Short mmCIF file of C-alpha atoms in Angstrom, two decimals:
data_model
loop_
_atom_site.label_atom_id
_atom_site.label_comp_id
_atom_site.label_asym_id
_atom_site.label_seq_id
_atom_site.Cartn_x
_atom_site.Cartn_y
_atom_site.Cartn_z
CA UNK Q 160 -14.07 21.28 9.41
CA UNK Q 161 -13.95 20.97 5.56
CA UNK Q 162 -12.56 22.98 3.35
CA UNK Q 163 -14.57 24.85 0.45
CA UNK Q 164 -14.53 24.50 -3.63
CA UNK Q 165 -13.96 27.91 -5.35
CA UNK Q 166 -14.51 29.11 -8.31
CA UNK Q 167 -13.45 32.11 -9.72
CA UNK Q 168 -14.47 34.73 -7.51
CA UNK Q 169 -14.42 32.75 -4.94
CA UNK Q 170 -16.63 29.55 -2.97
CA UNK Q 171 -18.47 27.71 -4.77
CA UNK Q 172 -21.98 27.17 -2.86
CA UNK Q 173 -24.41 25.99 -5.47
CA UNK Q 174 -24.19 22.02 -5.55
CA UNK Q 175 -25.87 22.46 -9.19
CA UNK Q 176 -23.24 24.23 -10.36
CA UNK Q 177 -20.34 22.15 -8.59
CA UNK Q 178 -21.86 18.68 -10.13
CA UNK Q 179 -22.04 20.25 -13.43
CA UNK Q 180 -18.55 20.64 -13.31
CA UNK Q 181 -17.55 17.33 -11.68
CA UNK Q 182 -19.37 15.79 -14.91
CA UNK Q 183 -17.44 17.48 -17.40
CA UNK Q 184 -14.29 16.69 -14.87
CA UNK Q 185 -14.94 13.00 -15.34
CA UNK Q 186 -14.96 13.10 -19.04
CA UNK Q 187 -11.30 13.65 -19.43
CA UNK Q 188 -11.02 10.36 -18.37
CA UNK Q 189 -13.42 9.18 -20.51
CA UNK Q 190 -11.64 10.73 -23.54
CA UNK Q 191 -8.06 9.76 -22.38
CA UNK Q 192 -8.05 6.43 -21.23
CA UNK Q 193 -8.23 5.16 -24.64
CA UNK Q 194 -5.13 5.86 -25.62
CA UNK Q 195 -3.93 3.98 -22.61
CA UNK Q 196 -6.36 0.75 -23.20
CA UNK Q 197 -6.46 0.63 -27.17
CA UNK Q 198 -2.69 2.14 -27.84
CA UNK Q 199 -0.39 1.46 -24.96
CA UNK Q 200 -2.14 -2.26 -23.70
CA UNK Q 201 -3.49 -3.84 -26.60
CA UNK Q 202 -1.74 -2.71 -30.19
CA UNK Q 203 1.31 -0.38 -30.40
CA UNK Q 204 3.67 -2.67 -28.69
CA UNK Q 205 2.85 -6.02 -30.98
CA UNK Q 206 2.48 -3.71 -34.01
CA UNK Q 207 5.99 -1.56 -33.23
CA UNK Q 208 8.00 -4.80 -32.84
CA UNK Q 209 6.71 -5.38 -36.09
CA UNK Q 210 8.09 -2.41 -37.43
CA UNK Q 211 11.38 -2.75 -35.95
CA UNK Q 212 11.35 -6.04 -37.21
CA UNK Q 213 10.72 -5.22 -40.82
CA UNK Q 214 13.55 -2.44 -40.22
CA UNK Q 215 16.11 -4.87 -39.32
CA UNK Q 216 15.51 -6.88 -42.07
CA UNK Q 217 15.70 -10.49 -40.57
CA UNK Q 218 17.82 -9.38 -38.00
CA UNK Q 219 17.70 -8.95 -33.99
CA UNK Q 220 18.80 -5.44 -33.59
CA UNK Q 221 17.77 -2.18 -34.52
CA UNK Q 222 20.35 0.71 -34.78
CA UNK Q 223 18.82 4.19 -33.43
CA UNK Q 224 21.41 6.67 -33.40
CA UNK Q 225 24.15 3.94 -32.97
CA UNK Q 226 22.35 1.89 -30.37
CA UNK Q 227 22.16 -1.79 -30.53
CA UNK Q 228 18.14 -2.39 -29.86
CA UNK Q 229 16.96 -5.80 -29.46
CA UNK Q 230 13.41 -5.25 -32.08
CA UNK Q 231 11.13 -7.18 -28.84
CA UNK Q 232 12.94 -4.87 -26.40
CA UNK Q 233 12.22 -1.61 -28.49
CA UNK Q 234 8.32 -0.88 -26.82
CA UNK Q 235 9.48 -1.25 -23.49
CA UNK Q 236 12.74 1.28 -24.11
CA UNK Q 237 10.49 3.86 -25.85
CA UNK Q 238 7.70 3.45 -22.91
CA UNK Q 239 10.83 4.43 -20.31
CA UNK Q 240 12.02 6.75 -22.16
CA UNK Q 241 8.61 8.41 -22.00
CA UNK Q 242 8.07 8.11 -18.39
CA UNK Q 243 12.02 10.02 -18.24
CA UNK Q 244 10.59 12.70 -20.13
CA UNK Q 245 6.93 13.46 -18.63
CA UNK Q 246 8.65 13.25 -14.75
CA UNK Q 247 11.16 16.32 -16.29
CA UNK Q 248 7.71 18.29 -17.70
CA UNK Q 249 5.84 17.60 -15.04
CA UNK Q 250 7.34 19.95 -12.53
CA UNK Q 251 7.86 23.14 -14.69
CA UNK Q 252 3.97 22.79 -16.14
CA UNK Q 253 2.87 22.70 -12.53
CA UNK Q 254 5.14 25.61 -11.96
CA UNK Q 255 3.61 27.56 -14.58
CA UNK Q 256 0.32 26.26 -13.84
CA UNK Q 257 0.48 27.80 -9.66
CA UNK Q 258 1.86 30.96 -10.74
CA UNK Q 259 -0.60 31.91 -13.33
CA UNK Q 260 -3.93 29.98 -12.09
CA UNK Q 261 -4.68 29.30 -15.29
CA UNK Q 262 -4.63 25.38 -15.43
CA UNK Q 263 -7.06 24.85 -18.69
CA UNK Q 264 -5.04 26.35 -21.62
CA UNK Q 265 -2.13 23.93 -20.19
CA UNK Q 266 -3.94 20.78 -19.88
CA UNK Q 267 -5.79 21.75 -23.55
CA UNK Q 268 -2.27 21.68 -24.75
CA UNK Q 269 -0.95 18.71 -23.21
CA UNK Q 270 -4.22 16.91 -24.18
CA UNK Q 271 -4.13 17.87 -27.90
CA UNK Q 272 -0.18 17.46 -28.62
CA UNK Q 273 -1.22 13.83 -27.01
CA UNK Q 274 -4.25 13.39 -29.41
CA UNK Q 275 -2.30 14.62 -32.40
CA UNK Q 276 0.46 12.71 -32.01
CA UNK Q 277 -1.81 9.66 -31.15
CA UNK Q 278 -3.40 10.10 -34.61
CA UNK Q 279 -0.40 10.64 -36.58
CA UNK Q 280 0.09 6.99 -35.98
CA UNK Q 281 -1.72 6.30 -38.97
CA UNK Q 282 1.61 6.66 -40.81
CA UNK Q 283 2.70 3.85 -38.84
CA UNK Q 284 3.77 1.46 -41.45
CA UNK Q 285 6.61 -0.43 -42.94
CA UNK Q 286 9.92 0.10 -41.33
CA UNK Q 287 9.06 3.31 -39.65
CA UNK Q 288 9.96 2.16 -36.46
CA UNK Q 289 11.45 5.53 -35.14
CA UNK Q 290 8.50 7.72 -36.31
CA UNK Q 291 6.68 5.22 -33.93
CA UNK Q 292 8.78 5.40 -31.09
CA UNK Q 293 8.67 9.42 -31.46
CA UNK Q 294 4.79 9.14 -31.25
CA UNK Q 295 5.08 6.82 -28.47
CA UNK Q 296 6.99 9.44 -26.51
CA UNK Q 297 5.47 12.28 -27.19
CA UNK Q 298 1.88 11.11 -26.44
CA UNK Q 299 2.53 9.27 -23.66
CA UNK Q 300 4.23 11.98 -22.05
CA UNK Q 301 1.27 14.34 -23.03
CA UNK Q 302 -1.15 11.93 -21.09
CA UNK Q 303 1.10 12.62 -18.04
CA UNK Q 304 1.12 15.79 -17.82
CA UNK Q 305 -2.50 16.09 -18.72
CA UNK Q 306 -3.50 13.22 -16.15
CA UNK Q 307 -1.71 15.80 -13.34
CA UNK Q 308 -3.54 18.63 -14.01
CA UNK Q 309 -6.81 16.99 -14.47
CA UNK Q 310 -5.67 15.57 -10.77
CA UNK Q 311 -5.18 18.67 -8.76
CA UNK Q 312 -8.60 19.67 -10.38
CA UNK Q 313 -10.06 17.03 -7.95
CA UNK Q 314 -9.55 19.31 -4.58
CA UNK Q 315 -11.36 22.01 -5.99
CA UNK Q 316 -14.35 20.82 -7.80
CA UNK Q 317 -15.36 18.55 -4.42
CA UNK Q 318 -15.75 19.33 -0.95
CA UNK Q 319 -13.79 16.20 1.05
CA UNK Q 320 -16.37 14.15 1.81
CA UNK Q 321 -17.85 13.62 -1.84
CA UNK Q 322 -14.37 13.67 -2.66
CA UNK Q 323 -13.69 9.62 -2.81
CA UNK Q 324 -16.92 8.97 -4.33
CA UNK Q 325 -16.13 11.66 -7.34
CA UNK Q 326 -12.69 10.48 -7.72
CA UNK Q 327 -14.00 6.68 -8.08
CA UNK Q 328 -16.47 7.57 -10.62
CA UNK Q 329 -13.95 9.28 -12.45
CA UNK Q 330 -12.31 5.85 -12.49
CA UNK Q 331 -15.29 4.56 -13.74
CA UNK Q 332 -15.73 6.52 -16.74
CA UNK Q 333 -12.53 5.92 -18.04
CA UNK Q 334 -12.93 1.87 -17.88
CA UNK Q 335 -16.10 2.05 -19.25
CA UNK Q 336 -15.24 4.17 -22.31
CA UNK Q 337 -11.89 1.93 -22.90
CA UNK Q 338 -14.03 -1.06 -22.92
CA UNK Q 339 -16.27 0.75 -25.31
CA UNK Q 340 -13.73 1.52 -27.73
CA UNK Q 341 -12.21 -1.83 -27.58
CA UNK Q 342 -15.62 -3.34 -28.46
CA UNK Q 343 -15.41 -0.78 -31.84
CA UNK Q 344 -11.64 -2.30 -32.12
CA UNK Q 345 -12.24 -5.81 -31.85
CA UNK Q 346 -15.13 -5.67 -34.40
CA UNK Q 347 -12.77 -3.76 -37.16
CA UNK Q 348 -9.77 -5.66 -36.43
CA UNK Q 349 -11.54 -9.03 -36.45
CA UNK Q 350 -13.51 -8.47 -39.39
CA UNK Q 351 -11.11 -6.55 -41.47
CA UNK Q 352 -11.15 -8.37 -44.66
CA UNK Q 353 -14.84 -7.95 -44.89
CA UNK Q 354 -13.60 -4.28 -44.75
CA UNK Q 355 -11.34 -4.37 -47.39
CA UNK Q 356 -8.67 -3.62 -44.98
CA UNK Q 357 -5.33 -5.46 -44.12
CA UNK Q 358 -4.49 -6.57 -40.56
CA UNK Q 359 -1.66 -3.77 -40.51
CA UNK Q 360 -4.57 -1.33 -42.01
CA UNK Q 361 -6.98 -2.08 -39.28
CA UNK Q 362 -4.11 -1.70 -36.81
CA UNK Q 363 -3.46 1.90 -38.53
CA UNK Q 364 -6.97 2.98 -37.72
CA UNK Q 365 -7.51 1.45 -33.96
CA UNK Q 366 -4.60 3.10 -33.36
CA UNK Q 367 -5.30 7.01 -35.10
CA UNK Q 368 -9.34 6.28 -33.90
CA UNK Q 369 -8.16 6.62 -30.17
CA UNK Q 370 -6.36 9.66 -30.78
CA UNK Q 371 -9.47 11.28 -32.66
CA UNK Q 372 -11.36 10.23 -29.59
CA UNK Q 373 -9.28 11.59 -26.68
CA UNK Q 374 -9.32 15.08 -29.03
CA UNK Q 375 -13.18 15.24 -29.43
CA UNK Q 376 -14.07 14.17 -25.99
CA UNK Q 377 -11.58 16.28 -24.20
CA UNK Q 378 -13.43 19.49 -25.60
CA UNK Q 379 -16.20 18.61 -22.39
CA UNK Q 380 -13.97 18.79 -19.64
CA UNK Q 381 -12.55 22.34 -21.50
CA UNK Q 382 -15.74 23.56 -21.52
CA UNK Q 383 -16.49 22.89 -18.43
CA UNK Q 384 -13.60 22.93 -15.91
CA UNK Q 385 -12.98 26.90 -14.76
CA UNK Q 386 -9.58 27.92 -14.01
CA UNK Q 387 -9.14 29.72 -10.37
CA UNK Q 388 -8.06 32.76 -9.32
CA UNK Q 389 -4.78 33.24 -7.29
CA UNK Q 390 -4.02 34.99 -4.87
CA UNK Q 391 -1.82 38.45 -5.72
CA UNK Q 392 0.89 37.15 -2.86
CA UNK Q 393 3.34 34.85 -2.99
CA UNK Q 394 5.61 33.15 -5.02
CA UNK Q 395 2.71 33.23 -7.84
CA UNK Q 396 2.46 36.63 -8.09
CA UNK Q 397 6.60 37.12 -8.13
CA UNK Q 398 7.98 37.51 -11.60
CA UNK Q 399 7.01 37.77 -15.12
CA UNK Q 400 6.66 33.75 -15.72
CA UNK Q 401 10.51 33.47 -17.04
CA UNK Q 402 11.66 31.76 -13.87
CA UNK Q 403 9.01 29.02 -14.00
CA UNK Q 404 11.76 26.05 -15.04
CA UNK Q 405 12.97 27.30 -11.74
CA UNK Q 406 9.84 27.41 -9.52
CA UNK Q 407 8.92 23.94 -10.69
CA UNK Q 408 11.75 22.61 -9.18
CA UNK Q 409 11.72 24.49 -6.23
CA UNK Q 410 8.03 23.65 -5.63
CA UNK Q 411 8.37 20.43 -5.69
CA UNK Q 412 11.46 20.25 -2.97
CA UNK Q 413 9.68 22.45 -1.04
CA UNK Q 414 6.86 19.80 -0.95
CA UNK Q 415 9.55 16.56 -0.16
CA UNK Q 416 11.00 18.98 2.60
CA UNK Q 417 7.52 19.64 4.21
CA UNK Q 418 7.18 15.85 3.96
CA UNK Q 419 10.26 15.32 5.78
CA UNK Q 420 7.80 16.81 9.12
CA UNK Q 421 5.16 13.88 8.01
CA UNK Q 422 7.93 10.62 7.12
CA UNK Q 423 4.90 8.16 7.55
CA UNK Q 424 3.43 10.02 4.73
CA UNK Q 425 6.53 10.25 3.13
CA UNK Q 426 7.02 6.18 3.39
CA UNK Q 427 3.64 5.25 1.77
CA UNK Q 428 4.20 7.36 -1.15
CA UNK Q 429 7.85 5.51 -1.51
CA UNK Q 430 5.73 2.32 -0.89
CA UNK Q 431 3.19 3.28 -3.20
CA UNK Q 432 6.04 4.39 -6.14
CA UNK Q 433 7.64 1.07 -5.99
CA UNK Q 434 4.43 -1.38 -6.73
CA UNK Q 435 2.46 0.83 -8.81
CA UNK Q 436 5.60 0.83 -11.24
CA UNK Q 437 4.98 -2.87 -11.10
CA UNK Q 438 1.31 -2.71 -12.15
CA UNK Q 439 1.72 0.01 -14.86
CA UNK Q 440 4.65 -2.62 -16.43
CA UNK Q 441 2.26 -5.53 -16.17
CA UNK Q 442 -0.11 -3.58 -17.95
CA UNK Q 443 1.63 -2.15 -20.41
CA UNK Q 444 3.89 -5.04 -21.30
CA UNK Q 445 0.72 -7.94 -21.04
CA UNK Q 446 0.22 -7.35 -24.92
CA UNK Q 447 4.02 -8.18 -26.02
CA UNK Q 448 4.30 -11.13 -23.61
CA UNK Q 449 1.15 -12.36 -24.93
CA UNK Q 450 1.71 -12.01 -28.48
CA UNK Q 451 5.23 -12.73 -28.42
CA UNK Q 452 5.88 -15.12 -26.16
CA UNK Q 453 2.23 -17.10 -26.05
CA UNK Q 454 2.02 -16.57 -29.53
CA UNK Q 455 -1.77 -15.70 -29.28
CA UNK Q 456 -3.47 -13.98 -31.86
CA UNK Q 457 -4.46 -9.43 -31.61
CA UNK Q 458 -8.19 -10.54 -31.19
CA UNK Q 459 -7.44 -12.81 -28.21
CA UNK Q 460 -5.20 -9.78 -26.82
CA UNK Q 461 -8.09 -7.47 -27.41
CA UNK Q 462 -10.93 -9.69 -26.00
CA UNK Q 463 -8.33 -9.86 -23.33
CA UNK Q 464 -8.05 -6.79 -22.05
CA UNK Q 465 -11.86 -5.58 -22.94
CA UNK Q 466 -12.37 -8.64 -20.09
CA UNK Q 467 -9.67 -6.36 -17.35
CA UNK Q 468 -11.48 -3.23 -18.60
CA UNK Q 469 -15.02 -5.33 -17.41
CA UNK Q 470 -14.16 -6.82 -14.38
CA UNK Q 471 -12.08 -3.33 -12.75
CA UNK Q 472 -14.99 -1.97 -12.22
CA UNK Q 473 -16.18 -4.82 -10.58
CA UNK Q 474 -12.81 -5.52 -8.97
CA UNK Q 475 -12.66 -2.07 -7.74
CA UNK Q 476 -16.25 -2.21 -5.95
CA UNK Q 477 -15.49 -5.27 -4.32
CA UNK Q 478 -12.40 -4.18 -3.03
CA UNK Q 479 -13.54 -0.44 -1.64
CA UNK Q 480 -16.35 -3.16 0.41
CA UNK Q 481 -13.46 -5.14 1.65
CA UNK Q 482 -11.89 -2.30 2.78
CA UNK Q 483 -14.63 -1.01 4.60
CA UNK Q 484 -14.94 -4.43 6.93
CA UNK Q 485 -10.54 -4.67 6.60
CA UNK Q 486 -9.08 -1.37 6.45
CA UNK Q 487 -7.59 -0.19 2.72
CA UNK Q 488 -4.03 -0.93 4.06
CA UNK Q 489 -4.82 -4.89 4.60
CA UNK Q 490 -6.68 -5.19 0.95
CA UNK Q 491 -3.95 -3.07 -0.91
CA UNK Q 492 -1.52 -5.78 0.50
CA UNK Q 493 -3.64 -8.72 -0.56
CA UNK Q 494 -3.86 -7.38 -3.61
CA UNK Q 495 0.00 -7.26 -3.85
CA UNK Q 496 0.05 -11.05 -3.15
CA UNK Q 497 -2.34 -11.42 -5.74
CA UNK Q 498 -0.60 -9.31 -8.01
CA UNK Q 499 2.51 -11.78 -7.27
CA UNK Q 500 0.82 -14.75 -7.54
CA UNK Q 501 -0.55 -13.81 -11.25
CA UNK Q 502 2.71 -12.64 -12.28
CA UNK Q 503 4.07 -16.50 -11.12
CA UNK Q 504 1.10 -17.89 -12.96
CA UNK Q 505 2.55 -15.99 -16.41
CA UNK Q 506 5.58 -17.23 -16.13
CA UNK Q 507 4.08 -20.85 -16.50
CA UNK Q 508 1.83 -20.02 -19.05
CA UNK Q 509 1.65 -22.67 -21.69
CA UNK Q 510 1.59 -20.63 -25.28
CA UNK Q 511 -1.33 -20.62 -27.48
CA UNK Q 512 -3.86 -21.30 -24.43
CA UNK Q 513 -6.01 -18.22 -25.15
CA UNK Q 514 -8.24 -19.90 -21.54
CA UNK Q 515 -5.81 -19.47 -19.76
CA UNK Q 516 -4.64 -15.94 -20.69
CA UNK Q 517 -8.23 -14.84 -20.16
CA UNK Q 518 -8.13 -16.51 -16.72
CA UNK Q 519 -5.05 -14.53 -16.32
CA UNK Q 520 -6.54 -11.37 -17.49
CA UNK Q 521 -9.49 -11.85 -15.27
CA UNK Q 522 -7.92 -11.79 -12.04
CA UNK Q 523 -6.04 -8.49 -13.10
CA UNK Q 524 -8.86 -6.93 -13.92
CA UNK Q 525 -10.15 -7.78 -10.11
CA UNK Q 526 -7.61 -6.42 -8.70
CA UNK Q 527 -6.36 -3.59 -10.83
CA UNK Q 528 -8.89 -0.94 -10.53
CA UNK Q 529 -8.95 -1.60 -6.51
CA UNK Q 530 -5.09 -1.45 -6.55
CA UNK Q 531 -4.86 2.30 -7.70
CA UNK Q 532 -8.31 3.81 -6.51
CA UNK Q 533 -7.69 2.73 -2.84
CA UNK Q 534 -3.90 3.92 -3.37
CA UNK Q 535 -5.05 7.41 -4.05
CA UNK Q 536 -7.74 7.23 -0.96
CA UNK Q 537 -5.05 6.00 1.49
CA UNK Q 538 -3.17 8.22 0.67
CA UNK Q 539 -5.79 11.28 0.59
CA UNK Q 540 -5.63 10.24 4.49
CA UNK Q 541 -2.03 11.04 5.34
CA UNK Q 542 -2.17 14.69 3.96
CA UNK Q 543 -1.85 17.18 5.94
CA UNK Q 544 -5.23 19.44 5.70
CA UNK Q 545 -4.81 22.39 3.54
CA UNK Q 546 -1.61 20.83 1.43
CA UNK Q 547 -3.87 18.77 -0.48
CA UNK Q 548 -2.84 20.41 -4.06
CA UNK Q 549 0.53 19.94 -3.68
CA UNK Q 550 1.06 16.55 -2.16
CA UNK Q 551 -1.58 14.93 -4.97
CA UNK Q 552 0.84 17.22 -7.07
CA UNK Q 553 4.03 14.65 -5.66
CA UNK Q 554 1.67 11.82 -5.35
CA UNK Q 555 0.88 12.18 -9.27
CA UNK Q 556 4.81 12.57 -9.74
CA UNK Q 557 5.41 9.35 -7.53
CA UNK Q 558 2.67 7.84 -10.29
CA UNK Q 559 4.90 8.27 -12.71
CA UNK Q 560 8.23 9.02 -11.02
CA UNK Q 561 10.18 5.65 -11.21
CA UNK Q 562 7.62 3.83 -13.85
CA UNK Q 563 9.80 4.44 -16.64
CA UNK Q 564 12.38 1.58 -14.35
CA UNK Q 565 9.85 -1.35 -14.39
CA UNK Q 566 9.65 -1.23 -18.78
CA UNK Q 567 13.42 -0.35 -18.44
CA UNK Q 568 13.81 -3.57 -16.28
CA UNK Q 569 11.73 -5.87 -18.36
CA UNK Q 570 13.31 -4.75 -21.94
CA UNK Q 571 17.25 -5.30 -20.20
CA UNK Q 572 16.16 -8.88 -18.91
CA UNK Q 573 14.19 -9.72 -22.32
CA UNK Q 574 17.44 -8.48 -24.59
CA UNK Q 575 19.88 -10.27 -22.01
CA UNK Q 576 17.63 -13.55 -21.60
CA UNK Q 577 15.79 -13.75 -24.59
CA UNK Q 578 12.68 -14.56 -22.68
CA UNK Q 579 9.83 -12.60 -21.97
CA UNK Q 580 8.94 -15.44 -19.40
CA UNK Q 581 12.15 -14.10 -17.88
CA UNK Q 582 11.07 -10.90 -17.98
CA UNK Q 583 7.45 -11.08 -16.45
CA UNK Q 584 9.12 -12.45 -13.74
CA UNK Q 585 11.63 -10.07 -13.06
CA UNK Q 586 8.96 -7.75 -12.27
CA UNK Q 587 8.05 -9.64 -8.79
CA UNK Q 588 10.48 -7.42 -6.98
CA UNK Q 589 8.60 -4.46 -7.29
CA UNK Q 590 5.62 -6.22 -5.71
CA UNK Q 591 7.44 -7.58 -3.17
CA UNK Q 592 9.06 -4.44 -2.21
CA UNK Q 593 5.97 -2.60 -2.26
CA UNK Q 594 4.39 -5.09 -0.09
CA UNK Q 595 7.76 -4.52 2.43
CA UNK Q 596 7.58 -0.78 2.53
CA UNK Q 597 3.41 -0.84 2.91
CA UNK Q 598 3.67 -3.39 5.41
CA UNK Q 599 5.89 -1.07 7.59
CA UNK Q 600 3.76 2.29 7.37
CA UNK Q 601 1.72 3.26 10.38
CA UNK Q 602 -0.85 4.81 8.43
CA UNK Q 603 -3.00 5.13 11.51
CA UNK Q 604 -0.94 6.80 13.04
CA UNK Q 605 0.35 8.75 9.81
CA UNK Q 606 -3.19 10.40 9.47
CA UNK Q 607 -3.29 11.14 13.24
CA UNK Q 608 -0.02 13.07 12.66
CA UNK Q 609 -1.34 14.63 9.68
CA UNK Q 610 -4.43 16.21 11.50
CA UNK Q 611 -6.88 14.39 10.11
CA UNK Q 612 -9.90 12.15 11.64
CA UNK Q 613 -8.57 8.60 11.56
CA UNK Q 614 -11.38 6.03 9.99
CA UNK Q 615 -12.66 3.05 12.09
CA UNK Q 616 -11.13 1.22 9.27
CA UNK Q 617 -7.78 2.68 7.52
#
């Protein structure tokens, strides 16, 4: 039995008309993932520690609102703080998004306020540290709640079996269009005295260019994407929309209750939380450890990460075949050992050896893009049929739920250590926890429970 893709007046039958919109449905990640190669990986950490640096004035510390900052430690803080702030949103949006079926307007808003406030760092400059960190929140809360709703789009633009191969290319588009962009960077940034332009200049511009990007691009998927009609029962059709803070909440315990009847479900997406905060840290932090602590120069960073960009598409194909001869279970937790291994290999990094930092950033790359695609197909296997909306809802949620703890753990360590090396380090528990908790789910016999047909291979 599958289930249908509707449109607003109901099923849609024409597969024209349903690929049309799966195309402009992958382009959101085309125009957002930008931001989260160019800004968040590659320059606004360096570049904000520089600001923080200039504000303290040959000091260590910072002092917003009262509160002793370590300058290296101020990235991580603001990325956490973030993370704190899109998990509060992203429950009343989705409330407001189920009762009034109209998901578009909402994730035009959330993508704009990120692209505007993503281009406003422009005015980065000097010691305006806290206009950065304000940015830094704001957009990167913005992609959150933007990458949820562009999510529970996925159910009803694809019928289930196409649904895998939709959601990977979706991947796809976004790695290719970061490596683009990073191509554009590295050319402007290397050559930016032929420019005319200062380093700090050239930063100014990667940085508001990614922003401009994720704005234009976005208008596809808007154009595109339909909104769907609900229902005129249930708790969407109660109310005029005031109690929506409410009906977030309540949504979303409704959802952990009903997972309380499916606990192996339940235990992969605890699983699932605990190493993916590990891999969104490693990628979000690799920048400041390399600048910082390897002392290697923003062109090496960029080349750097337009080399994990590369090879996750690669990384991801090769894993999805290994996982059709090994089951996704068994190459999710090799890829945790491998994720553990490189994290060992950073802490022995010798500084300024750009080889071996690409060598590094290679075998993320392999294993990145395999990590998170054949998370979110596992999991697609261990939900109950007919709930898919909602659990992706908590599954997006457990995305982001505890990743503001892994940047929180790394800035503590850094500020209490002094050493990033200490800090990459720190970050092996969340691998090695994850590869616990995985380890201990049935997820055979979760999908059995759940209804569904169980693979050959899970």
């Amino acid at each position: 039995m599958t289930a249908e893709t509707t449109g607003p007046e109901g099923p849609i039958t024409d597969p024209a008309e349903r690929r049309r919109e799966q195309r402009g449905w992958y382009f959101y990640d085309f125009a957002c993932s930008v931001y989260s190669t160019s800004v968040v990986t590659v320059f606004l950490g360096p570049y904000l520690n520089e600001l923080a640096k200039s504000a303290a004035g040959g000091g260590t510390h910072v002092y917003p609102l009262g509160i002793p900052v370590h300058v290296d430690s101020l990235f991580a803080y603001a990325v956490s703080l973030s993370l704190v702030v899109a998990i509060v949103a992203m429950p009343l949006v989705s409330a407001a998004a189920d009762r009034s079926g109209r998901k578009k307007p909402l994730l035009a808003a959330a993508a704009y306020i990120g692209a505007g406030a993503t281009t406003c760092m422009f005015f980065l400059k000097d010691d305006r540290y806290l206009l950065g960190a304000l940015l830094l929140v704001v957009a990167n809360a913005a992609l959150a709640v933007s990458m949820m709703l562009y999510n529970s789009y996925l159910p009803q633009i694809s019928e289930p079996e196409e649904r895998d191969a939709v959601s990977s290319r979706g991947w796809a588009f976004g790695y290719t269009s970061g490596a683009l962009v990073l191509v554009l960077n590295l050319v402007l940034y290397s050559g930016h005295e032929s420019f005319g332009l200062s380093a700090g200049e050239a930063v100014r511009i990667c940085l508001a260019s990614a922003g401009l990007w994720w704005g234009a691009f976005a208008l596809i998927p808007l154009r595109r994407l339909r909104d769907r009609r609900l229902p005129p029962s249930g708790e969407a059709a109660k109310g005029d929309g005031t109690g929506a803070v409410g009906a977030g909440w309540r949504q979303l315990r409704a959802t952990l209750v009903d997972m309380r009847n499916h606990p192996k479900t339940l235990a992969f997406l605890l699983a699932y939380l605990v190493y993916n905060d590990g891999v969104q840290t490693v990628i979000s932090q690799a920048a400041v450890f390399g600048k910082n602590e390897l002392g290697l120069e923003q062109t090496t960073l960029i080349t750097a990460v337009l080399l994990v960009q590369v090879l996750a598409v690669a990384g991801a194909l090769a894993m999805g075949r290994l996982a059709r001869t090994h089951g996704a279970k068994r190459t999710i937790l090799g890829a945790l050992v491998v994720w553990t291994l490189i994290l060992l290999a950073g802490y022995f990094l010798p500084a300024g050896a750009p080889v071996f930092f690409y060598c590094l950033a290679a075998a993320i790359g392999l294993v990145m893009g395999g990590t998170q695609a054949l998370s979110r197909s596992l999991f697609s296997h261990t939900v109950p049929e007919g709930k898919e909306a909602e659990y992706f809802s908590a599954y997006e949620l457990s995305d982001r739920g505890l990743s503001w703890l892994g940047p929180l753990v790394f800035g503590l360590v850094n500020q209490l250590t002094g050493s990033y090396r200490a800090a990459i380090i720190s970050l092996v528990i969340f691998f090695v926890a994850g590869f616990v908790l995985l380890a201990r789910v049935p997820v055979r016999e979760a999908a059995r429970e759940a209804g569904n047909v169980v693979p050959e291979r899970i």
